[in-house]
Coordinates of C-alpha atoms and ligand atoms in Angstrom, one line a residue:
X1 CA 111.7 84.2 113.8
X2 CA 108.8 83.4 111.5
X3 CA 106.6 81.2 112.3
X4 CA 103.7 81.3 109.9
X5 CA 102.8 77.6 108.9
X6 CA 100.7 76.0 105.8
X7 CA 97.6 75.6 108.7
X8 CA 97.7 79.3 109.3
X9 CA 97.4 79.9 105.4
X10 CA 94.7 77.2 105.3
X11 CA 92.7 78.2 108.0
X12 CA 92.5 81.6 106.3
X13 CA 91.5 80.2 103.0
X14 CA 88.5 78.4 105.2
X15 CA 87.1 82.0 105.9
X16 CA 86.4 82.8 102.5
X17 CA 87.2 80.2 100.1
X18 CA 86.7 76.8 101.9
X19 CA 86.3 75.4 98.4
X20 CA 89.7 76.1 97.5
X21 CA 91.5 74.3 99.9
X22 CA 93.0 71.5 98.1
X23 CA 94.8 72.6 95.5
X24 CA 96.4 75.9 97.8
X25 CA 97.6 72.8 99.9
X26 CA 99.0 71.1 96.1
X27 CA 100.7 74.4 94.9
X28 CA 102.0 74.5 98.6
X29 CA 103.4 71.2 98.3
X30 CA 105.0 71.8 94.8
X31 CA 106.7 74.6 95.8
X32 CA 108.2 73.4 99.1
X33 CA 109.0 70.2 96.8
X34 CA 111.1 72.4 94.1
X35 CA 112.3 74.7 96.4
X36 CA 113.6 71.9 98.8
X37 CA 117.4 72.7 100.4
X38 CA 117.1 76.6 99.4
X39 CA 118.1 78.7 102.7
X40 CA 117.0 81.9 103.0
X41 CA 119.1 84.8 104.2
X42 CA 117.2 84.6 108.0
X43 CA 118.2 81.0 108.2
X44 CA 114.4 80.1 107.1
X45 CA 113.6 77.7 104.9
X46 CA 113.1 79.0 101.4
X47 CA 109.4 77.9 100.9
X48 CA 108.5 80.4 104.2
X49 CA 109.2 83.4 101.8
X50 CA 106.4 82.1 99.4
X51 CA 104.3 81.3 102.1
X52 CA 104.3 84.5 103.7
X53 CA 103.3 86.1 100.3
X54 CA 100.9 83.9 99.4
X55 CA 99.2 84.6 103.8
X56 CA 99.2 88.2 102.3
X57 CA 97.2 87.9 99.4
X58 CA 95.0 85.5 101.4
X59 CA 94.8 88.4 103.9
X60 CA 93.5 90.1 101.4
X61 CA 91.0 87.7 100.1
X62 CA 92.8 87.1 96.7
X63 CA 91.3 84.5 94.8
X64 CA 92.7 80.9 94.1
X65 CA 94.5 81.5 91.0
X66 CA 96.3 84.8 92.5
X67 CA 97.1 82.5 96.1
X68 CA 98.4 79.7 94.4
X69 CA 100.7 81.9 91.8
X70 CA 102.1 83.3 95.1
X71 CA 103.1 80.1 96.7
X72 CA 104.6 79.4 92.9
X73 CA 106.2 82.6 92.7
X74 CA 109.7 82.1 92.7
X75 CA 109.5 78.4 91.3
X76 CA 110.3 79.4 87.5
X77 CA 113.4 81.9 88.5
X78 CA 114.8 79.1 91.5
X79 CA 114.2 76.2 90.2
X80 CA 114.2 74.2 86.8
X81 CA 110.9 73.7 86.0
X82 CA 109.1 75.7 83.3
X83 CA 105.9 77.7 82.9
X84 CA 104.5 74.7 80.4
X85 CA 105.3 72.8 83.5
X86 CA 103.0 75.0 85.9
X87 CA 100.0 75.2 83.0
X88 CA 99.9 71.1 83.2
X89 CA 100.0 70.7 86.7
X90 CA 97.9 73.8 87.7
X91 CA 96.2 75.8 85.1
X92 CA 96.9 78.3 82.2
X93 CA 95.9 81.6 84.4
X94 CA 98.2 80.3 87.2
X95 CA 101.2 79.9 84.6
X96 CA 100.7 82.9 83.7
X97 CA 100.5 84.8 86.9
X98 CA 103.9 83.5 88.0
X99 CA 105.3 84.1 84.6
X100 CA 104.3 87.6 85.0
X101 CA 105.9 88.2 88.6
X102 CA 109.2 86.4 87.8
X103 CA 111.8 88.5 87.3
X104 CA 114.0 88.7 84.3
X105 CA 117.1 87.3 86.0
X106 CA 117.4 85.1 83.2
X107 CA 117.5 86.7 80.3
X108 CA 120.7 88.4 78.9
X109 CA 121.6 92.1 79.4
X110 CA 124.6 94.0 78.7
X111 CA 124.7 95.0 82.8
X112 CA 123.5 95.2 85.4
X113 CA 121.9 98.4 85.0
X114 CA 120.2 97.0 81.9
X115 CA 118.5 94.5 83.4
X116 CA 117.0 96.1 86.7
X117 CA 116.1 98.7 84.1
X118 CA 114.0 96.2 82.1
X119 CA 112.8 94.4 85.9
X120 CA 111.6 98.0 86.6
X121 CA 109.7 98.7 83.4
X122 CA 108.2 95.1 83.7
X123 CA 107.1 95.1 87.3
X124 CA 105.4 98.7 86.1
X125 CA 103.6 97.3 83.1
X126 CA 102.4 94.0 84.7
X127 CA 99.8 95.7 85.8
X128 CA 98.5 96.5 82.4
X129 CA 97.7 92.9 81.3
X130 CA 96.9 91.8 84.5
X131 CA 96.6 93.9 87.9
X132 CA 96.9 90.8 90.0
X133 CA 100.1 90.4 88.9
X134 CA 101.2 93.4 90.4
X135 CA 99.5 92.6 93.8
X136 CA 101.1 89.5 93.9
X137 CA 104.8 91.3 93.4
X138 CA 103.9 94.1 96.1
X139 CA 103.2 90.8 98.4
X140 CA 106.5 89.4 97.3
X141 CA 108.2 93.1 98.0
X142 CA 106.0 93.4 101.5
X143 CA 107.6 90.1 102.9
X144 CA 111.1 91.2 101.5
X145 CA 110.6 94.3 103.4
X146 CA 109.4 92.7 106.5
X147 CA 112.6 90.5 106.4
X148 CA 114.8 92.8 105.3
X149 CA 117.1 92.6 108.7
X150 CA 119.3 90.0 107.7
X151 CA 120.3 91.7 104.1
X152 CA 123.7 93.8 103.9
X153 CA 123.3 97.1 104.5
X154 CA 123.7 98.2 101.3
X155 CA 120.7 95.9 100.0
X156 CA 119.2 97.5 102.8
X157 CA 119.1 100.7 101.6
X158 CA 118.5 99.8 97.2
X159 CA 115.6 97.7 98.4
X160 CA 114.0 100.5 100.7
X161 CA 115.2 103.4 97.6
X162 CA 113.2 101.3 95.1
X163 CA 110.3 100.4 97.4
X164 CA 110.2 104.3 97.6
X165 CA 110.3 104.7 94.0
X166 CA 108.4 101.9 92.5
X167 CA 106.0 99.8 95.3
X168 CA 104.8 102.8 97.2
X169 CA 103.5 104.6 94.1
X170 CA 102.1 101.2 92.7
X171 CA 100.5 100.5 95.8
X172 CA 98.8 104.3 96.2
X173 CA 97.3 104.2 92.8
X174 CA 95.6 101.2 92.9
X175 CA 94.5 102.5 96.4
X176 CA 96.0 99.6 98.5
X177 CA 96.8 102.3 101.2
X178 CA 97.3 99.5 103.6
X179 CA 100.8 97.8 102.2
X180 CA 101.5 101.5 100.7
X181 CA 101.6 102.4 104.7
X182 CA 103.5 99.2 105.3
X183 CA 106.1 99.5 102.7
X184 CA 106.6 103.3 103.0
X185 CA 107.4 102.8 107.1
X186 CA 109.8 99.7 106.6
X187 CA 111.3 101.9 103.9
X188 CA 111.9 104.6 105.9
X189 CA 113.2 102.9 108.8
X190 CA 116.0 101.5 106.9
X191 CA 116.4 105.1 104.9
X192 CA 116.6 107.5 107.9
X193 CA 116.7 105.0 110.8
X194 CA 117.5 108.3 113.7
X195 CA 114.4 110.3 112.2
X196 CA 112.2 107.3 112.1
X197 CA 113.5 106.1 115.7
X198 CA 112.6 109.8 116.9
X199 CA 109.3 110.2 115.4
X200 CA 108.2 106.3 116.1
X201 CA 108.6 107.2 119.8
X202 CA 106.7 110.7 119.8
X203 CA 104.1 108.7 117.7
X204 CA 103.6 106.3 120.4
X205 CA 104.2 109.5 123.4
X206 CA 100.9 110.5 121.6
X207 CA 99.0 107.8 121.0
X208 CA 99.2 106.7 124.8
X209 CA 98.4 110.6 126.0
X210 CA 95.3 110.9 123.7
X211 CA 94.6 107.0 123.6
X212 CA 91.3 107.8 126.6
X213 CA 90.4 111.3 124.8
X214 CA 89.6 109.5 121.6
X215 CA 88.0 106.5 123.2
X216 CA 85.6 109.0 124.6
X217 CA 85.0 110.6 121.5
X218 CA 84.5 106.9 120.5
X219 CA 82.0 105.9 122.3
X220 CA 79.9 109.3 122.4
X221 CA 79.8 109.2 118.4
X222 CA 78.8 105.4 118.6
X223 CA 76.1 105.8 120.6
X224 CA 75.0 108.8 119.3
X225 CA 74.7 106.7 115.5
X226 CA 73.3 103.6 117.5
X227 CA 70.3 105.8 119.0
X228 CA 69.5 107.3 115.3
X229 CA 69.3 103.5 114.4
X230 CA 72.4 103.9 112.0
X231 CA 74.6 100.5 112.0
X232 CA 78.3 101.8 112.4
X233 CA 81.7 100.5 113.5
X234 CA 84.3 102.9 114.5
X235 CA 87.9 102.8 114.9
X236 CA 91.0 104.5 116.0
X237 CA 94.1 105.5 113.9
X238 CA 97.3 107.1 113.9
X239 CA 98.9 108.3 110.8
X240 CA 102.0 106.4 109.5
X241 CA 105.5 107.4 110.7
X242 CA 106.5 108.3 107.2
X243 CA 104.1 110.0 106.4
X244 CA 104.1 112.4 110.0
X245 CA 107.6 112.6 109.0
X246 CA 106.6 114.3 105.4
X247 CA 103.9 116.0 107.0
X248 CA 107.2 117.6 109.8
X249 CA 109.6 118.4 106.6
X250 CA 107.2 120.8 105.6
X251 CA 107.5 122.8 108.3
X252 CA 104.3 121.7 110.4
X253 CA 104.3 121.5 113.9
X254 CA 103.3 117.9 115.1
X255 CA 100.4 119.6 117.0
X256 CA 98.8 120.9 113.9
X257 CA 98.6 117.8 111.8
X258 CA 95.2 118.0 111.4
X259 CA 94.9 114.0 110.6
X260 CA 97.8 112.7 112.8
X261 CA 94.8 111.5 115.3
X262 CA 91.6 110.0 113.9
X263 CA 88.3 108.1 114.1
X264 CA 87.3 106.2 111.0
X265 CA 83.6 105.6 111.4
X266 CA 82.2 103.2 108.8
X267 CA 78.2 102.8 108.7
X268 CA 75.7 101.2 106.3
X269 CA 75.0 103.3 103.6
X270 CA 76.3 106.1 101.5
X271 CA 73.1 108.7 102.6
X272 CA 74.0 107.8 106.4
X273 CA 77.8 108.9 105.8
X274 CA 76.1 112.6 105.5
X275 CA 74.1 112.3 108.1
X276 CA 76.4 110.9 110.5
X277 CA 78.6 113.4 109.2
X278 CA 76.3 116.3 110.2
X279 CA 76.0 114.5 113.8
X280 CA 79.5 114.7 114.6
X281 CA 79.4 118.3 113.7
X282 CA 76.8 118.6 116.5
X283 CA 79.0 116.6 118.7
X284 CA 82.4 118.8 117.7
X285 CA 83.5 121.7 116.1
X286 CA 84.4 121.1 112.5
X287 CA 87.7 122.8 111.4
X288 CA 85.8 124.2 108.2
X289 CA 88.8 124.5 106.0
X290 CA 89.4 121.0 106.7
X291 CA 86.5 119.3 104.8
X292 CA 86.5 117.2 101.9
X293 CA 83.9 114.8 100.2
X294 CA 86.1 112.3 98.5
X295 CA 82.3 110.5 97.8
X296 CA 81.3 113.2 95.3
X297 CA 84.7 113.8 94.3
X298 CA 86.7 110.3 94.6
X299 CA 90.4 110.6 94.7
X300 CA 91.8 109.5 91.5
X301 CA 92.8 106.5 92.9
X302 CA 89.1 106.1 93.3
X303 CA 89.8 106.5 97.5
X304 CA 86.3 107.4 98.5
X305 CA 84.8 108.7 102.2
X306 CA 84.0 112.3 104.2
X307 CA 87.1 114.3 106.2
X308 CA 86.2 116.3 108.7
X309 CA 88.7 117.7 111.1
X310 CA 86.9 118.6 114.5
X311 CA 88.1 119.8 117.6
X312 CA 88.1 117.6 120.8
X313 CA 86.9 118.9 124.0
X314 CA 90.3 119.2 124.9
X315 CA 91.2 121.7 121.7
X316 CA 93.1 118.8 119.7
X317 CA 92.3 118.3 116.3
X318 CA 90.9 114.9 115.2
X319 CA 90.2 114.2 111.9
X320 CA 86.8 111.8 111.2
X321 CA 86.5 109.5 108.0
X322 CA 83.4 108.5 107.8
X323 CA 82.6 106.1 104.9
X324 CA 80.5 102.9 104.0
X325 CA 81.7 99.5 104.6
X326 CA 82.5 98.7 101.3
X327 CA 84.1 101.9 100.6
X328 CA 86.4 100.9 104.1
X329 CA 87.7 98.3 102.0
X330 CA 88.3 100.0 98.8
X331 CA 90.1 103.0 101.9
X332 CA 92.3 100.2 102.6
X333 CA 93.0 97.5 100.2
X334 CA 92.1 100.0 96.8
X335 CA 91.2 98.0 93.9
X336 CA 92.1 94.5 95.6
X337 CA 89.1 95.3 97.6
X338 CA 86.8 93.7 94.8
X339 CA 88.0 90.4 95.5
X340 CA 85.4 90.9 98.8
X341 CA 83.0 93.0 96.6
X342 CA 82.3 91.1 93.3
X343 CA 83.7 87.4 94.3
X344 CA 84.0 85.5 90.8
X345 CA 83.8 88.6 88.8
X346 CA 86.9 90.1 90.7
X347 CA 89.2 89.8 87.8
X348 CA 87.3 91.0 84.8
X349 CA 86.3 93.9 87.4
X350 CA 89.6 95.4 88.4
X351 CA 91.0 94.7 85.0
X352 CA 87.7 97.2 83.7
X353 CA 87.9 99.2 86.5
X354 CA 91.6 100.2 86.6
X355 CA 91.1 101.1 82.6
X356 CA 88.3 103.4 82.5
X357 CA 88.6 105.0 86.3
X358 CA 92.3 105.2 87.8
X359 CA 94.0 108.2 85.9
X360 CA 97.3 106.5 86.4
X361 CA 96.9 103.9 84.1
X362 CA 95.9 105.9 81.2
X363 CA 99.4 107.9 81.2
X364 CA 101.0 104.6 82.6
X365 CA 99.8 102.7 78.9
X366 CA 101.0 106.1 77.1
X367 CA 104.7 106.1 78.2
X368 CA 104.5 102.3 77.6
X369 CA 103.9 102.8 73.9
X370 CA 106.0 106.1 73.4
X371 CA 109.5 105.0 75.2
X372 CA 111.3 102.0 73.4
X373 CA 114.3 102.6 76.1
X374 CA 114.0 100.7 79.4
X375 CA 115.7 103.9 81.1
X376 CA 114.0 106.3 79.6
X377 CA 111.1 104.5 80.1
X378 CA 111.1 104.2 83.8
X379 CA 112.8 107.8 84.0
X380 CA 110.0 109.5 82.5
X381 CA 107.1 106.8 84.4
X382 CA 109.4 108.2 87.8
X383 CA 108.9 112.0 86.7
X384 CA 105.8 112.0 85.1
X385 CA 103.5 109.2 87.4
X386 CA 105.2 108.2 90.4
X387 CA 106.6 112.2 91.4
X388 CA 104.5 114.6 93.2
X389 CA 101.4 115.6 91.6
X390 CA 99.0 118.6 91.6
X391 CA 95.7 118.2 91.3
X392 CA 93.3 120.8 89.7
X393 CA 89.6 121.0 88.9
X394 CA 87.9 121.6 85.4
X395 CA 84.2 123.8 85.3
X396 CA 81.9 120.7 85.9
X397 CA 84.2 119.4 89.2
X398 CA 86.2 116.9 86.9
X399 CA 89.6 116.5 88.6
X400 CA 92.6 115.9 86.9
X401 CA 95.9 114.5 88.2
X402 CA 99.2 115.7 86.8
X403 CA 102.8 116.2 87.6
X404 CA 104.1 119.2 89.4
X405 CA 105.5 121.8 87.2
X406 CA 102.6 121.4 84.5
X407 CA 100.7 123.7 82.5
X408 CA 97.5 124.3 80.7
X409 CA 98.6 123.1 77.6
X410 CA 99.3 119.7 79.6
X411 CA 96.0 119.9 81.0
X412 CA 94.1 120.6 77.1
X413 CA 96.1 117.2 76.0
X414 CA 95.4 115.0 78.8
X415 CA 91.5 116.3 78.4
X416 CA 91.5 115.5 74.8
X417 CA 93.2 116.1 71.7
X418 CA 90.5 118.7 70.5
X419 CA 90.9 120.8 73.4
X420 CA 94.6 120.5 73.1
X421 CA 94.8 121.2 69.2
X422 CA 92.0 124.2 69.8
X423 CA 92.9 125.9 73.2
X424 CA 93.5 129.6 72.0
X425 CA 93.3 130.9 76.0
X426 CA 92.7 129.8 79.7
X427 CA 91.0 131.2 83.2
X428 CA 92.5 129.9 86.2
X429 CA 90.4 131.1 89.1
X430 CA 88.4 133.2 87.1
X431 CA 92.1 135.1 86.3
X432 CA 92.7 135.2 82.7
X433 CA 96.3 133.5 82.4
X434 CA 99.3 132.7 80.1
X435 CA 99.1 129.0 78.5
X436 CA 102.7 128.3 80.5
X437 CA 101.3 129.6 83.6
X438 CA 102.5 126.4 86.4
X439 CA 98.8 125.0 87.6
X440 CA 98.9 124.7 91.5
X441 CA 97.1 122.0 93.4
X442 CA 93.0 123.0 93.6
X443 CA 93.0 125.1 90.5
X444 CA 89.7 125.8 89.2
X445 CA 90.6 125.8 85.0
X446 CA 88.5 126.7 82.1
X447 CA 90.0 126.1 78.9
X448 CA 89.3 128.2 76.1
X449 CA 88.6 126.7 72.6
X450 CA 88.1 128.0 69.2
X451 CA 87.7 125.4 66.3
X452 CA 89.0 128.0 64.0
X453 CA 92.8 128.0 66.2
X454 CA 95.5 127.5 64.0
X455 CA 96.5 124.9 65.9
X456 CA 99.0 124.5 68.9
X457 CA 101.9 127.7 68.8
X458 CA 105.5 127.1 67.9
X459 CA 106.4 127.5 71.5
X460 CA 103.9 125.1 73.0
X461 CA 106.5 122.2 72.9
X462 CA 108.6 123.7 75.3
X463 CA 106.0 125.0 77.4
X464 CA 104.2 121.3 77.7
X465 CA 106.0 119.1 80.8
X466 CA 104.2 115.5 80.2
X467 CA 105.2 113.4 77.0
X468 CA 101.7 113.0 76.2
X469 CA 101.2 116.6 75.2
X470 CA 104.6 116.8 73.4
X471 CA 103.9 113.9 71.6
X472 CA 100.5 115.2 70.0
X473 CA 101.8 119.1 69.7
X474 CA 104.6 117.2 67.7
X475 CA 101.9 114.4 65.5
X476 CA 99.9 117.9 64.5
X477 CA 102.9 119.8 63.3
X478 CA 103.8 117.0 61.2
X479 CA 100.0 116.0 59.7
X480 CA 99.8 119.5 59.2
Ligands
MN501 MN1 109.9 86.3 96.0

């Protein structure tokens, strides 16, 4: 049973917002007001659902405006009042925010299919006017997921299908690995409930075997970093059930998952992540295939810190993140994290942020403006965004995210238009290659232009994969 009461959510407002107080407790008391004799399935009072949600954001230090649009969530599709009413009693940012998340229950389509069509395609595209309004409906899905229990088993298994296919990939590319790990567990437990049952107990068999080994570890690197005068915190983690599972299904053995054990060591600065990182190799053997410098080279979802897998005394492998503080909380709550970082500003600089830095949102605004169709919409946003990718480098160490099965040609277009409309050949690897030639995660491509090419080939349609690239081999044959 849930217990969670308006004290909890206002205590946790006092860490960080103690300014805010009053008018959380207002919006609190509006919506308990409106949503007054609503059950929920658990037996719960309605307002608990909003509640929940709104403990989340608060969790994750959302600002006022965000926490008080979660408490309101709900209000405009459950009860009768109307966004003008929210504007007068709140403010015109908050009436928007829940306007944003409600759903379009209310509107007219031909069936059902229609409308969660349309829900889809406007839960993807909140984001694109306003990211918070996408963080406030992963809240909303995180608490439906964590209550999930007392649904029918078929609502069961939709929910945890579409958390799969919409939430999780929301969540990863605005780096909130945190609910991404969240959702993608509760998903999968209601999905695959014997696997997840199997692997949740050999997660915990290992955990509790290796629980003293890397407690040792633990303490060796910490007071190695404390004697070098570097200020660190270090903690233990276990990868996620799902994603051991994913990790399993392509063929691995569970002893070789070379992060299924590891130490996340935060320090001050960025220059003390390298030299902690060298200290640890003095400490351990490094697995040398196993490193990666997501600080040089951040993950497109802008996931920055140092991997190193290194063996334990024992022989197991353990994988070391070693990152900054603030890049901890970009690791784990993504863009959300600026909330912490930037205070006031927040808004302005995720909305900035997300547009010129995550990859996702470029292509994301693309298939907005090319697919008038809902379906096709969210079908191609499923294949093209939220499928599995490969990533691949350019000559100066650019990386570029794009969906398995592309080419070259894909790659030119995504680059620019120039270096689409001009490519006359390409190196991958330093191999001279066909233009259709599928691009593997890690290749090294160099695109060869010559501004006297006659332009993208007849065939180059068919050999493209991502609408982008078919949409501007098709605007030059007709401008031409
Ligand atoms: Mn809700």
């Amino acid at each position: 049973m849930n217990t969670l009461t308006l004290t909890d959510l206002l205590n946790k407002i006092k860490e960080y917002n103690p300014d805010e107080v009053d008018i959380i407790k207002k919006a609190y008391d509006y919506a308990d007001n409106l949503h007054k004799g609503q059950m929920r399935q658990s037996g719960d009072a309605y307002i608990t659902h909003p509640l929940n949600v709104a403990y989340i954001l608060a969790d994750m230090h959302a600002d006022r405006d965000t926490v008080c649009a979660g408490l309101l969530h709900d209000t405009l599709e459950d009860t009768d009042i109307t966004k003008e009413d929210i504007r007068i009693v709140f403010n015109n940012e908050i009436a928007e925010l829940v306007d944003g998340v409600t759903k379009l229950s209310k509107m007219n389509f031909s069936s059902k299919h229609d409308q969660n069509m349309a829900n889809t395609r406007k839960i993807i595209t909140g984001i694109t006017s306003d990211v918070r309004i996408i963080i406030i409906k992963l809240a909303d899905r995180l608490h439906n997921m964590r209550t999930l229990e007392f649904k029918s088993e078929f609502k069961q298994k939709e929910n945890s299908l579409e958390t799969m296919e919409i939430f999780v990939p929301l969540a990863y590319y605005i780096g909130a690995y945190r609910i991404k790990s969240e959702l993608e567990d509760l998903s999968f437990k209601y999905l695959k409930p014997d696997v997840y049952k199997k692997i949740e107990e050999k997660k915990f068999k290992i955990e509790e075997e290796n629980n003293e080994m890397l407690r040792e570890m633990l303490i060796k690197i910490h007071t190695m970093l404390n004697d070098k005068s570097i200020p660190n915190e270090i903690k233990i983690r276990t990868k996620n059930i799902y994603g051991i599972y994913k990790r399993l299904s392509e063929g691995h053995k569970i002893s070789d998952i070379h992060d299924l054990l590891a130490l996340k060591i935060m320090v001050d600065e960025v220059d003390n992540c390298y030299r902690t990182l060298g200290l640890v190799h003095s400490l351990y053997n490094p697995v040398n295939s196993k490193f990666k410098d997501y600080i040089c080279n951040p993950k497109t979802n802008m996931y920055s810190s140092l991997h190193t897998t290194v063996f334990s005394r024992e022989g197991k492998l353990v994988q070391t993140q070693i990152r900054t503080f603030d890049l901890d909380k970009i690791a784990s709550f993504g863009l959300t994290a600026y909330w912490d970082i930037e205070k006031g500003n927040a808004r302005d600089v995720m909305q900035n942020e997300l547009k010129d830095k995550y990859q996702f949102f470029k292509s994301l605004s693309e298939l907005n403006i090319m697919f008038k169709d809902n379906q096709e919409f969210v079908e191609q946003v499923k294949s093209e965004i939220f499928s599995d990718r490969v990533y691949v480098y350019t000559l100066n160490g650019d990386v570029y995210e794009l969906p398995k099965g592309a080419t070259p040609i894909d790659l030119a277009y995504k680059i620019s238009d120039t270096i689409g409309n001009t490519m006359i050949g390409v190196y991958i690897n330093d191999e001279y290659k066909e233009l259709d030639t599928v691009l593997k995660n890690k290749d090294r491509v160099r695109i060869i232009t010559d501004d006297l090419s006659y332009g993208p080939g007849d065939d180059w349609y068919d050999k493209a994969v991502t609408s982008l690239a078919k949409r501007k081999i098709k605007e030059y044959s007709i401008k031409k």
